[in-house]
Coordinates of C-alpha atoms in Angstrom, one line a residue:
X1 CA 1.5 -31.8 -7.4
X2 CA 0.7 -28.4 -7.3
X3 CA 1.3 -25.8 -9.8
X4 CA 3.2 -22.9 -9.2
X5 CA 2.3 -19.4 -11.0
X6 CA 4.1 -17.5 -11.1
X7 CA 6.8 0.4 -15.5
X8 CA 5.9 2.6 -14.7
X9 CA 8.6 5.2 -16.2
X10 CA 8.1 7.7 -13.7
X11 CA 6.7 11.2 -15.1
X12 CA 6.3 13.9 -13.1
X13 CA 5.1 17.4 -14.5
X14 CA 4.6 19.3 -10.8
X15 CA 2.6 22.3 -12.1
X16 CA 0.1 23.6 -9.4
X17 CA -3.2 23.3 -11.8
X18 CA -2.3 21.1 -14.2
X19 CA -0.6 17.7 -13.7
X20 CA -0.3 14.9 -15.7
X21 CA -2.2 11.2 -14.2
X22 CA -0.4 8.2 -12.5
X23 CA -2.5 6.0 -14.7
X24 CA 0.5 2.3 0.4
X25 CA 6.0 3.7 19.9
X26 CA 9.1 6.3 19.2
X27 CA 8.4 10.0 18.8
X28 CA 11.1 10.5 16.7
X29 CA 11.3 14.2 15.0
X30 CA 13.7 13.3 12.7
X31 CA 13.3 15.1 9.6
X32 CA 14.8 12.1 6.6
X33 CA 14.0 9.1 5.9
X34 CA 16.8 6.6 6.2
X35 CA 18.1 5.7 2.9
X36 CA 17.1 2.2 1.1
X37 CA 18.3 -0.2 -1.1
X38 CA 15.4 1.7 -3.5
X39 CA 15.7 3.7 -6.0
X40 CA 13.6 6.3 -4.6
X41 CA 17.0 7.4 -3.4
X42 CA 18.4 7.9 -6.6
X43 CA 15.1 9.0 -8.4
X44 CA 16.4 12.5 -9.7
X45 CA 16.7 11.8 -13.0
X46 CA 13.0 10.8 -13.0
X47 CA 12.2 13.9 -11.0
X48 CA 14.0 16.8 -12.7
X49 CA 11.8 16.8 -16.0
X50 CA 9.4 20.2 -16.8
X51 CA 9.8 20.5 -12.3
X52 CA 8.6 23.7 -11.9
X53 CA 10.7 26.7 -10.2
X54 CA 10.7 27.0 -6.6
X55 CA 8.3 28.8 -5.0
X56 CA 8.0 27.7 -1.2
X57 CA 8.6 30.8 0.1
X58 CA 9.7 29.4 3.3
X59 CA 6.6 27.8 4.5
X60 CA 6.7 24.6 6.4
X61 CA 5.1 21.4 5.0
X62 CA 4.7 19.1 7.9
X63 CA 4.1 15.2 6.7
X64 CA 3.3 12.5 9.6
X65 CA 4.1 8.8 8.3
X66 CA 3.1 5.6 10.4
X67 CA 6.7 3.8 10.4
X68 CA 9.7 2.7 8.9
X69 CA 9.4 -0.8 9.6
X70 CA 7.6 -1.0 6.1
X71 CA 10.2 -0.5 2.8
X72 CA 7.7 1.6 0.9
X73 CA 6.8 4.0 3.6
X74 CA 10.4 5.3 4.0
X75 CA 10.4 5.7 0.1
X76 CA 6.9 7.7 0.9
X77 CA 8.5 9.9 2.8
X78 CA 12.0 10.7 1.2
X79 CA 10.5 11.2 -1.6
X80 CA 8.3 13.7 -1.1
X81 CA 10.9 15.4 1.6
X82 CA 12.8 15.7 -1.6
X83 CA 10.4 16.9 -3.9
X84 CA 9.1 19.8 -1.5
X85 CA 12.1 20.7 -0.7
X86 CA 13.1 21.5 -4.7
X87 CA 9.9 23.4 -4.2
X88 CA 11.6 25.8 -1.6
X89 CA 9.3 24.3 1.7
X90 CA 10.9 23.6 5.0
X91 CA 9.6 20.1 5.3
X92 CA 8.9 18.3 9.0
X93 CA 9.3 14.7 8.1
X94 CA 8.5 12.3 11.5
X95 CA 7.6 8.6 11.7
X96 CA 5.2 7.1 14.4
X97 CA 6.5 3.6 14.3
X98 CA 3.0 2.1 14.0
X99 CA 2.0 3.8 17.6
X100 CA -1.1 5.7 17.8
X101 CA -0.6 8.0 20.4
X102 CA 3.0 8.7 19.1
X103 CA 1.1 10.4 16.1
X104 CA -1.0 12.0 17.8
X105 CA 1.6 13.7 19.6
X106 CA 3.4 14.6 16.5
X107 CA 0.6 16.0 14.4
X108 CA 0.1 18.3 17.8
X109 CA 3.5 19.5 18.0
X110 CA 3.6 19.9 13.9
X111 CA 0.0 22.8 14.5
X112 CA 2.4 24.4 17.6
X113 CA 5.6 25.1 15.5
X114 CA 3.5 26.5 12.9
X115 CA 3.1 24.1 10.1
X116 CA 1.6 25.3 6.6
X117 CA 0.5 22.8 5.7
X118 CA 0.3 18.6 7.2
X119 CA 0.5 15.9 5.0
X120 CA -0.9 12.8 7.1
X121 CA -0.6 8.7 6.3
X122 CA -2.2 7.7 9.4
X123 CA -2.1 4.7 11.8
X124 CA -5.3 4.7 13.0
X125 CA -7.2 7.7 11.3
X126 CA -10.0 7.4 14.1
X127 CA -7.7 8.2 16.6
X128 CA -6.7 11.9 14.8
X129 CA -10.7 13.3 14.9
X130 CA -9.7 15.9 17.4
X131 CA -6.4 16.8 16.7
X132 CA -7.5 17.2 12.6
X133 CA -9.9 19.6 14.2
X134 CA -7.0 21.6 16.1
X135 CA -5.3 21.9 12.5
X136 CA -8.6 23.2 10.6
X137 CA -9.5 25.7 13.8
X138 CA -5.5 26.9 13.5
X139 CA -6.4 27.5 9.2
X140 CA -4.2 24.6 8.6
X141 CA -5.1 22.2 4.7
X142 CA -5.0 18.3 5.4
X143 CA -4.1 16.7 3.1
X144 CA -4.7 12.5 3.6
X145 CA -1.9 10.1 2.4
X146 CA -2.8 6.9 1.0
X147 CA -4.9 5.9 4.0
X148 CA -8.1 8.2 4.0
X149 CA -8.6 10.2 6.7
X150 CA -12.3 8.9 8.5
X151 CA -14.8 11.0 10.1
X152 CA -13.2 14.6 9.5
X153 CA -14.4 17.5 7.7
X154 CA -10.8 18.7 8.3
X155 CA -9.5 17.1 5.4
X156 CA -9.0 19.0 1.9
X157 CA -8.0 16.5 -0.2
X158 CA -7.1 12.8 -1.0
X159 CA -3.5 11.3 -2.5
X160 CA -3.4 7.5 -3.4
X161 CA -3.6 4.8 -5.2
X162 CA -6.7 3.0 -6.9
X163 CA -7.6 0.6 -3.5
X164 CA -10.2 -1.2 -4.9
X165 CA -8.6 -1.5 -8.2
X166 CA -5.4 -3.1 -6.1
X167 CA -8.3 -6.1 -4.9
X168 CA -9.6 -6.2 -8.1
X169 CA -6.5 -6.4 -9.9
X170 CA -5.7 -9.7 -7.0
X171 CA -8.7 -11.4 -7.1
X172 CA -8.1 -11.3 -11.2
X173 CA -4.7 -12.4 -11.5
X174 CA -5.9 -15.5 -9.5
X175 CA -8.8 -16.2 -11.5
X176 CA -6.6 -15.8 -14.7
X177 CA -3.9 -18.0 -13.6
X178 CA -5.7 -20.7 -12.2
X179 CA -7.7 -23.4 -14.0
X180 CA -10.7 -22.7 -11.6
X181 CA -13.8 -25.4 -12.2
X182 CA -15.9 -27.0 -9.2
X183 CA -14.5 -30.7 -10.5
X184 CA -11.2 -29.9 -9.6
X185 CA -11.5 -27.4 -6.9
X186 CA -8.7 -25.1 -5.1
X187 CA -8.2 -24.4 -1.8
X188 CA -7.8 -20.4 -0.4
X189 CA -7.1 -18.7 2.5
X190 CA -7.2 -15.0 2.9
X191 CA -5.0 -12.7 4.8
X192 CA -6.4 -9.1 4.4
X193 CA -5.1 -5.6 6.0
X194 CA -5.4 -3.6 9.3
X195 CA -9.3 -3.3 10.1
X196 CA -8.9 0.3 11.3
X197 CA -7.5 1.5 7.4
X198 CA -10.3 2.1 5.3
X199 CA -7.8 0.6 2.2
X200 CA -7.8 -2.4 3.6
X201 CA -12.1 -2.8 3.2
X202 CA -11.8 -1.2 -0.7
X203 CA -9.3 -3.9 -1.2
X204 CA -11.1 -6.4 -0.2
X205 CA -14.2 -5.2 -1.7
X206 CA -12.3 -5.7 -5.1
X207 CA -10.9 -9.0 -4.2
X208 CA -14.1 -10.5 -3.4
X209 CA -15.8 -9.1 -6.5
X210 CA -13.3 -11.6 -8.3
X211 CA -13.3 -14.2 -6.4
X212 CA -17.1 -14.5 -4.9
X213 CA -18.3 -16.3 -7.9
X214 CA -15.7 -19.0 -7.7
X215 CA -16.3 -19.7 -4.4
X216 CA -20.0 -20.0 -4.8
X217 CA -19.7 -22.7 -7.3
X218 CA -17.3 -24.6 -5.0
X219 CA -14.0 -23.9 -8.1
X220 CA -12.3 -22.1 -4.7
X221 CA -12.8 -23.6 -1.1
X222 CA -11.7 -21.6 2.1
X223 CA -11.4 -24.6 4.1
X224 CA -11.0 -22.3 7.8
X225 CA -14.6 -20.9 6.6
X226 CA -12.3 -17.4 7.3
X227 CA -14.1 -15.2 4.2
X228 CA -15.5 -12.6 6.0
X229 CA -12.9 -9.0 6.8
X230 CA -13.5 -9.7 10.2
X231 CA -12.1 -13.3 10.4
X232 CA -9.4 -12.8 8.1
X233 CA -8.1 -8.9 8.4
X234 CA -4.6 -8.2 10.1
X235 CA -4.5 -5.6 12.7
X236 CA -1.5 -3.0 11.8
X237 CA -0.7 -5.5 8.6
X238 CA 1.6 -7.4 10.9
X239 CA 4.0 -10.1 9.1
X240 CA 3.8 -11.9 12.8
X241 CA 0.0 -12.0 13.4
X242 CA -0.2 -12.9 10.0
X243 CA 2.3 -16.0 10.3
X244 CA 0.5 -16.9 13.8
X245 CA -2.8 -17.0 11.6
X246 CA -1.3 -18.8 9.3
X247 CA 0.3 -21.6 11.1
X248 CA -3.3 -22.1 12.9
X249 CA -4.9 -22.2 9.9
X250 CA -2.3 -25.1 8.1
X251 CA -2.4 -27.3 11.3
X252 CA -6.2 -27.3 11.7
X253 CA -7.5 -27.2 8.2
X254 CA -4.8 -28.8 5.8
X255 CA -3.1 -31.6 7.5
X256 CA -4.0 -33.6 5.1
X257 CA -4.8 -31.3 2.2
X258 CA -2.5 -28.6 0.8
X259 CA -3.3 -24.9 0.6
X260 CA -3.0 -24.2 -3.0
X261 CA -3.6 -20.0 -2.7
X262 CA -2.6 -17.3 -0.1
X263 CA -4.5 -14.2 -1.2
X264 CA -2.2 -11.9 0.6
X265 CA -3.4 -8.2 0.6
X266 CA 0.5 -6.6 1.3
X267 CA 4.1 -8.2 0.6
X268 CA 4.6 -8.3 4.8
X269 CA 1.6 -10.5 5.6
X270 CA 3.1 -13.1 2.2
X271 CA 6.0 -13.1 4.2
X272 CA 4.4 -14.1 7.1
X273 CA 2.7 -16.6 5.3
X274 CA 5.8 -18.1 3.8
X275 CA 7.6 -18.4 7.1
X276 CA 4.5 -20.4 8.3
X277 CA 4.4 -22.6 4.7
X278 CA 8.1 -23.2 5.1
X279 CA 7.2 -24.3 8.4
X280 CA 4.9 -26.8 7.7
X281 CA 7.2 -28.4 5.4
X282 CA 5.7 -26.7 2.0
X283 CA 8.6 -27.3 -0.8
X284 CA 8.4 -26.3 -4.2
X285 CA 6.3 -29.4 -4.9
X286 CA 3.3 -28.4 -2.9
X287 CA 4.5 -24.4 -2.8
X288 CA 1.7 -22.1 -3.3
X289 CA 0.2 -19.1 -5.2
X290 CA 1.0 -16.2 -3.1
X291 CA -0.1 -12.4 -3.3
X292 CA 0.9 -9.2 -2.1
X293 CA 0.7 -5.4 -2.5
X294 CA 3.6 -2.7 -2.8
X295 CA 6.5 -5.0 -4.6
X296 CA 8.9 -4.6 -1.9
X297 CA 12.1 -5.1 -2.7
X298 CA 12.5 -8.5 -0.7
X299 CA 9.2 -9.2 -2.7
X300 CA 10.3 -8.5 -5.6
X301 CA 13.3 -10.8 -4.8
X302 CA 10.5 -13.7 -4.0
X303 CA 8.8 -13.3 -7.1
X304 CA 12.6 -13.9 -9.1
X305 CA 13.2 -16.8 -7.4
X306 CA 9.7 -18.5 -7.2
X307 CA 8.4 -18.0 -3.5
X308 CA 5.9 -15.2 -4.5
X309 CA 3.8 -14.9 -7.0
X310 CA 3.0 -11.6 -7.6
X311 CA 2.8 -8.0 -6.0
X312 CA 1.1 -4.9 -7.1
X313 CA 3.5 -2.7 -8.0
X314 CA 2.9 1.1 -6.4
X315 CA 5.6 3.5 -8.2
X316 CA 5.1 5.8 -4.9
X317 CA 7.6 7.9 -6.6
X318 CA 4.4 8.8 -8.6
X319 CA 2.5 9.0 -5.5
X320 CA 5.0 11.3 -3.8
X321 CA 4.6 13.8 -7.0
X322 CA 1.1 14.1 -7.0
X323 CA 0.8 14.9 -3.2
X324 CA 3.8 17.6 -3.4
X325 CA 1.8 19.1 -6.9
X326 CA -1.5 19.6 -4.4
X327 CA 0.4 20.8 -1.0
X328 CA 1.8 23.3 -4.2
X329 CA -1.9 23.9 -5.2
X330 CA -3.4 24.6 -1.7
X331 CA -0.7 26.7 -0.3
X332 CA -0.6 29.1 -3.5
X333 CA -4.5 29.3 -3.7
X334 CA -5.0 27.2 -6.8
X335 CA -7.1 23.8 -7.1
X336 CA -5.0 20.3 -7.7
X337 CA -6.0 18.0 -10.1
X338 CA -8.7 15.3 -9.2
X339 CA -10.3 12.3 -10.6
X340 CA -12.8 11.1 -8.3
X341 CA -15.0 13.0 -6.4
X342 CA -17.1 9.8 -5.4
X343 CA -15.4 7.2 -4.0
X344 CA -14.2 8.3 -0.8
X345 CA -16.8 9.2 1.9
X346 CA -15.1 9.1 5.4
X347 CA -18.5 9.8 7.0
X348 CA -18.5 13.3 7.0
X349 CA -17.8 14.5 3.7
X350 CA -17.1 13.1 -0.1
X351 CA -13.3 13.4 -0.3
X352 CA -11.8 14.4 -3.0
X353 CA -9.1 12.8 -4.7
X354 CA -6.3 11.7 -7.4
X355 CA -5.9 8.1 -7.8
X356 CA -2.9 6.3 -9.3
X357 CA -3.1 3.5 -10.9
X358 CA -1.7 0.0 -9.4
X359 CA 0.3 -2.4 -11.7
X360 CA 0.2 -6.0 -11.0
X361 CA 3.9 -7.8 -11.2
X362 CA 5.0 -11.1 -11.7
X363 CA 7.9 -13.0 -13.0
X364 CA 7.2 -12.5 -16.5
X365 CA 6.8 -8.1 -16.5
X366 CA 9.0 -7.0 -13.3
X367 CA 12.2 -6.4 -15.8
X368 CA 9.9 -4.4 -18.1
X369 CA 8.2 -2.6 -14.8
X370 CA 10.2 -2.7 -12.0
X371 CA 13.8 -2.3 -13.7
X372 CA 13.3 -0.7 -16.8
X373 CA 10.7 1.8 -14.7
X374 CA 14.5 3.1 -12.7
X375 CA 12.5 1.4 -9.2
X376 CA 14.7 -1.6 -8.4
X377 CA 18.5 -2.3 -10.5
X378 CA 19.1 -5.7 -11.6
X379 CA 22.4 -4.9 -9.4
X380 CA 19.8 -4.4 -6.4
X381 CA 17.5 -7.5 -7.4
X382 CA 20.5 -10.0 -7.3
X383 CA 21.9 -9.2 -3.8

């Protein structure tokens, strides 16, 4: 039988200079986010303290998300809607629903109607070269999202979380809670992120770091041979490539052994996984270790009742806050806060950049994390 394994108090001091350290086809020009079961939505409590007075002055801060198909990039986006708008900015909030050319479009429109400023979480950062150079020829800051923006001079500055640090912190909760030794060995497969988001390779970077030696002494075995990014990323992190993968991977390699860890790199691809466990016939017998990244609130739901393992836990509350606190910095001629000024190199220049740091969750800290942190209500975790 197998075994299964099974906080952030949000503080935000949004002074321009000075802040205070954390430690993820339609066109639509829609200028919310819809509102979630999250309590990103009720966050103000965990917003209002030392917020500084406004001071927008009525520019326009235009921010370009990649969809609201994912739970945590709607909470990206109202959130710092929210937050700039305290701030006095008339904010241009639009969604590209995972489609390249969508964004592309948007970002265009956002230099024409005279944005400020453009916050940009891209889909595919490749695909923005030219119109990133519109937006620096027009005098307009970049500042990247969470996903680095590649090959660009155009950019000014960096918001996200550790990415590296979220594969490290992976590849060590499955070290930790697994009695790894080549006598009894463990079975892994790995289902990494979007090939075309430079996250995806610093995650996996830090997972392998974990991992490698295990799997070199034979105490993990990847029995699809799948180790390398390119045979095991997910293009767009897509819950139904992921399952399709999946499902191939159980029929061919584990008919008659079970798969004993999914190292998932996001909460969608582990539910793609578990779609393609349940359909194999996995039961909580056989069920098991699963990963993911951003503690959805579905996730966080798996990991009560036993179907995930763990998440990292992004407070993107505290994400939010730091990007509003440099748009702040860069529109009223001061310098934002940063803590690493060598990590990111998209090709064309060092990036520099504020990194939060990720929190791993399981069933034994998401009360003390998730609910005691004002995220997710008990009320919200038991629906």
């Amino acid at each position: 039988m197998k075994k299964k394994v099974l906080g952030i108090i949000m503080s935000v001091t949004v002074v321009a200079s000075l802040l205070t350290g954390c430690g993820e086809a339609s066109t639509s020009t829609s200028t919310s986010a819809p509102a979630t079961d999250s309590a990103a939505a009720d966050s103000g409590a965990a917003t209002d303290e030392a917020a500084p007075a406004p001071s927008g002055g009525g520019k326009k801060v235009a921010v370009a998300m990649p969809t609201q198909s994912s739970e945590r990039w709607m909470h990206d986006g109202a959130n710092m809607k929210e937050q700039l708008e305290k701030l006095g900015y008339t904010v241009d909030l639009q969604y590209a629903e995972d489609d390249v050319q969508a964004q592309v479009s948007q970002i265009e429109n956002m230099i024409a109607s005279g944005a400020n400023c453009l916050v940009i979480a891209a889909i595919d950062s490749g695909a923005l070269v030219n119109v990133e150079q519109q937006a620096k020829d027009a005098g307009i800051p970049i500042i990247a999202y969470d996903r680095l923006l590649m090959d660009t001079d155009a950019v000014s500055y960096y918001a996200t979380f550790d990415n590296k640090g979220v594969g490290t912190k992976i590849g060590e909760y499955i070290v930790q809670h697994n009695d790894l030794n080549p006598s009894d060995p463990k079975t892994i497969e790995l289902f990494m992120g979007s090939p075309d988001d430079n996250n995806a390779h610093m995650l996996y970077a830090g997972l392998m770091e974990q991992i490698q030696p295990y799997l070199d002494d034979g105490s993990l075995v990847c029995k699809s041979g799948q180790i390398a990014f390119d045979d095991n990323n997910t293009l767009r992190w897509d819950q139904q490539t992921a399952m399709k993968r999946c499902e191939d991977i159980l029929t061919r390699y584990y008919a008659d052994e079970d798969l004993d860890i999914c190292a998932c790199a996001y909460d969608g691809l582990s539910y793609g996984c578990m779609s393609a466990l349940e359909g194999a016939g996995y039961t909580d017998a056989n069920w098991p270790m699963i990963t993911g990244q951003d503690a959805e609130l579905m996730a966080t739901k798996h990991i009560i009742s036993g179907k995930q393992t763990m998440s990292i836990y992004k407070d993107t509350r505290l994400l939010a806050s730091k990007c509003v606190t440099m748009v702040q910095a860069v529109l009223e001629g001061a310098e934002p806060e940063i803590n690493d000024t060598d990590q990111y190199d998209n090709g064309k220049i060092v990036v520099p950049s504020y990194l939060c740091d990720p929190v791993p969750v399981d069933k034994d800290n998401y009360k003390e994390v998730i609910v005691d942190g004002g995220y997710y209500t008990e009320e919200q975790l038991a629906e």
